[in-house]
Tab-separated table of C-alpha atoms in Angstrom:
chain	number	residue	atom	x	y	z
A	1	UNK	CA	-37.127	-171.634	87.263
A	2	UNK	CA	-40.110	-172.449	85.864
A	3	UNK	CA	-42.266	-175.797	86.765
A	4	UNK	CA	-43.547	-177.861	83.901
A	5	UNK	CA	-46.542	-179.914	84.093
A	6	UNK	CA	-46.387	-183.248	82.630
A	7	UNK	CA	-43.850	-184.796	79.903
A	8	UNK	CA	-41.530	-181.917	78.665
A	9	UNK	CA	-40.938	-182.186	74.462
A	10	UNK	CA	-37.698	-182.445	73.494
A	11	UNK	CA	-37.784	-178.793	72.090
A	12	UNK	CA	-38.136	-177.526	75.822
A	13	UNK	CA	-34.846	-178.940	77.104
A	14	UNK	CA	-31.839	-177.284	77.449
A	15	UNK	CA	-28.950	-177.505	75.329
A	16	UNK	CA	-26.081	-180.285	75.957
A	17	UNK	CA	-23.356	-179.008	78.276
A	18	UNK	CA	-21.030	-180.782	75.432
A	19	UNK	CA	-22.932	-178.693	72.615
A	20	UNK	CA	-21.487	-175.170	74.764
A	21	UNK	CA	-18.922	-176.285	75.213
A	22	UNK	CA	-17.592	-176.957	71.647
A	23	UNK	CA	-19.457	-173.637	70.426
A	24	UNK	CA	-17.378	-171.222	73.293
A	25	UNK	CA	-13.751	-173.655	71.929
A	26	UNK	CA	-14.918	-172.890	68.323
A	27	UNK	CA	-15.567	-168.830	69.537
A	28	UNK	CA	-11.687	-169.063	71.426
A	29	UNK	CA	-10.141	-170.296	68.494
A	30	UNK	CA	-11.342	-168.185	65.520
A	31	UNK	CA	-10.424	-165.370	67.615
A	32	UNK	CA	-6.944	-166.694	68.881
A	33	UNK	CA	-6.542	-167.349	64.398
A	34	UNK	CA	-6.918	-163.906	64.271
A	35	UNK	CA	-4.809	-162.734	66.361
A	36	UNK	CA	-1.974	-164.534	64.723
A	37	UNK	CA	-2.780	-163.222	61.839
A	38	UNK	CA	-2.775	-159.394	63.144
A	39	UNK	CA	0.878	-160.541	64.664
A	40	UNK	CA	2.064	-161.908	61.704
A	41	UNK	CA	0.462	-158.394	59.941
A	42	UNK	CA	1.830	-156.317	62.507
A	43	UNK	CA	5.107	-157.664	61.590
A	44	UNK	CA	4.999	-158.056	57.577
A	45	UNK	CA	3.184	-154.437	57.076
A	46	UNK	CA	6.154	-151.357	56.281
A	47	UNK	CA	6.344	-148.751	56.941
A	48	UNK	CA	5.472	-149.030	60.529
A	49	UNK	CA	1.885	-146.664	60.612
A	50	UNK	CA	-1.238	-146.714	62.027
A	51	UNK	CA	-2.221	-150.000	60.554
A	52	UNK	CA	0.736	-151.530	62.463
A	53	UNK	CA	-0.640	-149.666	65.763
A	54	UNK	CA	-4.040	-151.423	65.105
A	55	UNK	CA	-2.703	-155.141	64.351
A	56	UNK	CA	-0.464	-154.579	67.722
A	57	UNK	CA	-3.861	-153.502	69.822
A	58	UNK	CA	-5.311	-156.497	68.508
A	59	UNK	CA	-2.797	-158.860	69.275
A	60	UNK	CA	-2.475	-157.628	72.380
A	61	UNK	CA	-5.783	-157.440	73.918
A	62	UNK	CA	-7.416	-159.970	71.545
A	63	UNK	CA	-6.215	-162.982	74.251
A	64	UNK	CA	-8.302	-160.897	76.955
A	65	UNK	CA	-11.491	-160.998	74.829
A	66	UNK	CA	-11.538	-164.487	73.684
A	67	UNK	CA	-11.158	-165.643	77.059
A	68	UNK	CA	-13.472	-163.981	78.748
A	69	UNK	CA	-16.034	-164.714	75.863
A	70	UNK	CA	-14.925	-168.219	76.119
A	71	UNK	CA	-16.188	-168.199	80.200
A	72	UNK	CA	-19.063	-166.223	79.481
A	73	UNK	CA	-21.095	-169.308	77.947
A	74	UNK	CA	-24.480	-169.131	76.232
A	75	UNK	CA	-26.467	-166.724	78.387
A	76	UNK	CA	-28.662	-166.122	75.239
A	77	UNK	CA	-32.399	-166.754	76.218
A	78	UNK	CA	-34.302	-168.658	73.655
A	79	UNK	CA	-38.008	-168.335	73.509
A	80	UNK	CA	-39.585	-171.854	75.335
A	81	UNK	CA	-40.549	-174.230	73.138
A	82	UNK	CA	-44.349	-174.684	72.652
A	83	UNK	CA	-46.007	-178.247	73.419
A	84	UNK	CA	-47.752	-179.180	70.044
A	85	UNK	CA	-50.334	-180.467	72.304
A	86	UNK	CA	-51.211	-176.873	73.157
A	87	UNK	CA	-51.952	-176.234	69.408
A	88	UNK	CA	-54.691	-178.632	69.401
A	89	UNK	CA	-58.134	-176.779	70.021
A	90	UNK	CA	-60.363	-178.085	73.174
A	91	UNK	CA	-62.616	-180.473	71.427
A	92	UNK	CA	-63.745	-183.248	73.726
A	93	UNK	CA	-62.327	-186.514	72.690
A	94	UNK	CA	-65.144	-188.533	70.353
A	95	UNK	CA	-65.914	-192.342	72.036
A	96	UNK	CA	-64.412	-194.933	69.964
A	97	UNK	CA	-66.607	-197.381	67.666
A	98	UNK	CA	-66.931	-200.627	68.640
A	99	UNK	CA	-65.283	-202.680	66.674
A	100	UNK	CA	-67.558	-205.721	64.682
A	101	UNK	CA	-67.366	-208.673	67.368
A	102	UNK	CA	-66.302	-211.937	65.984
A	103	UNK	CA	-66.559	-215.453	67.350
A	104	UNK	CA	-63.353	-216.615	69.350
A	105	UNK	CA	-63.479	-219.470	67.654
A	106	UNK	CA	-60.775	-220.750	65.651
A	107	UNK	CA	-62.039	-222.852	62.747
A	108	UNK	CA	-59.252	-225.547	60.952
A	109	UNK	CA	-60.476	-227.047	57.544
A	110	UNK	CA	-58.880	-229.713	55.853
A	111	UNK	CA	-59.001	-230.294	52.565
A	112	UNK	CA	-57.934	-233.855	50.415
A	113	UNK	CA	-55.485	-233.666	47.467
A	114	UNK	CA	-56.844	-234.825	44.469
């Protein structure tokens, strides 16, 4: 694991446990949708062929795949997010103006209706 120095961005940080877990439910389900659909082919399709021995190998070992995609997770590396601080070249920081000083003094006038 690697040890960052300083405030991490937002970029840097891993994804939500939540977020995986909705994408590898959304992965389980398309694939369980078509399975149905090769059983419901498998049946429909005559005269029995080679297209039925295909829709029957997927609804068979489709259930196999999805789950073990579905425990797999995200194992996909994605490159690090770069600090935008890092883009900045090395110039040394310029001192600040002074700003104009003004009196402290707070000055009430008062002024007659006429």
């Amino acid at each position: 694991m690697k040890h960052q120095t300083g405030t991490p961005s937002a970029t840097s940080l891993p994804r939500a446990p939540r977020d995986s877990s909705n994408r590898r439910m959304t992965k389980y389900f398309i694939m369980m949708a078509i399975r149905v659909v090769c059983f419901i082919l498998m049946v429909v399709i005559t005269p029995y062929g080679w297209q039925t021995a295909i829709f029957a190998v997927g609804a068979v070992f489709l259930p196999y795949v999805a789950v073990v995609l579905a425990n797999v997770g995200d194992d996909v590396h994605e490159p690090d997010a770069e600090s935008p601080l890092q883009a900045l070249t090395a110039e040394p920081p310029r001192p600040a103006e002074p700003l104009p000083q003004r009196p402290n003094v707070i000055e009430v006038r008062e002024t007659r209706p006429e």
